[in-house]
Structures are given as structure tokens and as C-alpha cells.
Amino acid sequence: MPGDRLTAEERRRIAEGVSAGLTYAEIARRLGRPRSTVTREIARNGGPHGYLAARAQQATSWRARRRRRAPHTGVPAAHAGDTPTVREFEERFVAMMIESGMAPMTAKVFAALFISEGGSLTTAELVRHLQVSPATISHAIRWLELREMVTREREARRMRYVVDVDVWYRTWSASARSMAMWAATARHGAGIFGTGTPTGDRLHTTSQFFELLGHDMAQAAEHWRQALSMQRRR
């Protein structure tokens, strides 16, 4: 059971658990599943405030069809260095992410996954492509997983790392939740120091900024989800 894919019935029970305010650990216990399975399932399908069983089932079916259309063949030919333009784009993609603050090796791992034909690679494929150790790949993957940029799927005895079409929705939604946390914490601090004090005023202004930013980000993510859902139905 733990290695099997979630069923539509299990997703319905997850949605009920989320609505009832149960912890991920409690939901997992009731399903007989690892907590990590429930955590990843909710994170990649709208988060705790947007998880819907039907939508999650539809998205999973769509991802499965997409993978069948693009079978795994290891590192694609485009990575072999035969096409300078592709190699140059990969280097430019990596440079852009490094400039935006991502660690160099993490950027290389994400770029390799993102532009691979199937949107997924194994550790062995990443090691061959990047010429680094499995430990180096593992470190980069952990960073990407924490930010919901990469998910993992077991494939026989090996693990496959996946970047799917929902990656930006998940990371953007996570950023929106982070903005909400900033706003709430700053608002709490403003109440403690008092808005009539320099510190309180600074915290109050900060809370307003992050509240507005988080609201706009959440709206943008929802608009994107709706647009993507319409594309999938066509």
C-alpha cells in the first residue's frame, strides 16, 4: 500500500481530513500511508487551503498521461552536447537562477530536470549529466523539495525526481503563504510595540506591505490555476 498511488477515494478522505482540521500525521494514520505521502499530495495540489479531491485526481491523471507521451529515456539527446544552442540555453538558465540567489549546483540540478524531455531524471542520470557525486545531487534535491520545486516518485528500486507543469503554481502559492506569515508576525509585533512608536509604526507598515503582496500573489496563483485547468480540459 505505501508504495501504491493514491486512489480517488483516498484523496476524498484527505480532503475531508483537511476540511476537518486534522493534522497531516492523523490523516496519514487513518489512511495507513506515510505522512510524507500526504504532505506531498496536499502541497502539490493546492496546499491546505486549496486542496480538492476531484482537482487532485484530475491533475494526477493529466501528469500520468503527460509522462506516457514523453517516455523516460535517460538524459535526452539535447543534453548530450550535440546542439550548442540547447547547451547555451541551459547555461543561461543556470546563470539566471544563480543571479536570483540559487546555489550554483542546485541551479544546475533544477535546470537539468526542467529541460529534460520527460521533466524528470534519476540520481544516476543527474550524476552522469553533471559529473558530480550522488551526495551532491541529494543535497540539491533536498533544497528544491523544501521549496516544492521538485517532487519524487519511486520507480522500482530507484527514485525519480520530477519537475511538472504545476511547479510554478506550487512555489508561487508557497511564497504567498510566506508573505501571509510575514504580515501576521509584523502585525502582532505592531500591537506589542504600539503603532505610536517608531518600531510599532515600522512593523505596521511592514504588515500592510506583505498583506497586500500576499493577497496579490494568491490571486495571481488562482488565476493561473484556473487558466491551466481550462487548457487541460481542451
Coordinates of C-alpha atoms in Angstrom, one line a residue, residues 118-213:
G118 CA 10.1 14.0 -19.6
G119 CA 10.6 16.6 -16.9
S120 CA 12.2 14.0 -14.7
L121 CA 15.6 12.3 -14.1
T122 CA 17.0 9.8 -11.7
T123 CA 20.0 10.4 -9.5
A124 CA 22.2 8.3 -11.8
E125 CA 21.1 10.3 -14.8
L126 CA 21.8 13.6 -13.0
V127 CA 25.2 12.3 -11.9
R128 CA 26.2 11.4 -15.5
H129 CA 25.0 14.7 -16.8
L130 CA 26.5 17.0 -14.2
Q131 CA 29.6 14.8 -13.4
V132 CA 29.1 15.2 -9.7
S133 CA 28.6 12.8 -6.7
P134 CA 25.2 11.3 -5.7
A135 CA 25.6 13.1 -2.4
T136 CA 25.9 16.5 -4.2
I137 CA 22.7 15.7 -6.1
S138 CA 20.9 14.7 -2.9
H139 CA 21.8 17.9 -1.2
A140 CA 20.4 20.0 -4.1
I141 CA 17.3 17.9 -4.3
R142 CA 16.6 18.4 -0.6
W143 CA 16.7 22.2 -1.1
L144 CA 14.4 22.0 -4.1
E145 CA 11.9 19.7 -2.3
L146 CA 11.6 22.0 0.7
R147 CA 10.5 24.8 -1.7
E148 CA 8.1 22.4 -3.5
M149 CA 10.0 22.9 -6.8
V150 CA 10.7 19.1 -7.2
T151 CA 8.8 16.0 -6.2
R152 CA 9.9 12.4 -6.1
E153 CA 8.3 9.2 -7.4
R154 CA 9.6 5.7 -6.7
E155 CA 10.4 3.7 -9.8
A156 CA 11.1 0.1 -8.9
R157 CA 14.2 0.3 -6.7
R158 CA 15.3 3.8 -7.7
M159 CA 13.9 7.3 -7.1
R160 CA 12.9 9.6 -10.0
Y161 CA 12.8 13.4 -9.4
V162 CA 10.1 15.3 -11.2
V163 CA 9.5 18.9 -12.3
D164 CA 6.0 19.1 -13.6
V165 CA 3.8 21.8 -15.1
D166 CA 2.4 22.7 -11.6
V167 CA 5.8 23.6 -10.2
W168 CA 5.3 27.4 -10.5
Y169 CA 1.8 27.3 -9.1
R170 CA 3.1 25.4 -6.0
T171 CA 6.2 27.6 -5.5
W172 CA 4.1 30.8 -6.0
S173 CA 1.5 29.5 -3.6
A174 CA 4.2 28.7 -1.1
S175 CA 5.6 32.3 -1.5
A176 CA 2.1 33.7 -0.9
R177 CA 1.8 31.7 2.3
S178 CA 5.2 33.1 3.3
M179 CA 4.0 36.6 2.7
A180 CA 0.9 36.0 4.9
M181 CA 3.2 34.8 7.7
W182 CA 5.3 37.9 7.4
A183 CA 2.2 40.1 7.6
A184 CA 0.8 38.3 10.6
T185 CA 4.0 38.4 12.5
A186 CA 4.6 42.1 11.8
R187 CA 1.0 42.9 12.7
H188 CA 1.4 41.1 16.0
G189 CA 4.6 43.0 16.7
A190 CA 3.0 46.3 15.9
G191 CA 0.3 45.5 18.5
I192 CA 3.0 44.8 21.1
F193 CA 5.1 47.9 20.5
G194 CA 2.2 50.2 19.6
T195 CA 1.8 52.0 16.3
G196 CA 2.6 55.3 18.0
T197 CA 6.2 54.2 18.5
P198 CA 8.9 54.1 15.7
T199 CA 9.2 50.3 16.0
G200 CA 5.5 49.8 16.0
D201 CA 5.0 52.1 13.0
R202 CA 7.7 50.3 11.1
L203 CA 6.1 46.9 11.9
H204 CA 2.6 48.2 11.0
T205 CA 3.9 49.4 7.6
T206 CA 5.6 46.1 7.0
S207 CA 2.5 44.1 7.8
Q208 CA 0.5 46.2 5.3
F209 CA 3.1 45.7 2.6
F210 CA 3.2 41.9 3.0
E211 CA -0.5 41.6 3.4
L212 CA -1.1 43.4 0.1
L213 CA 1.7 41.5 -1.6

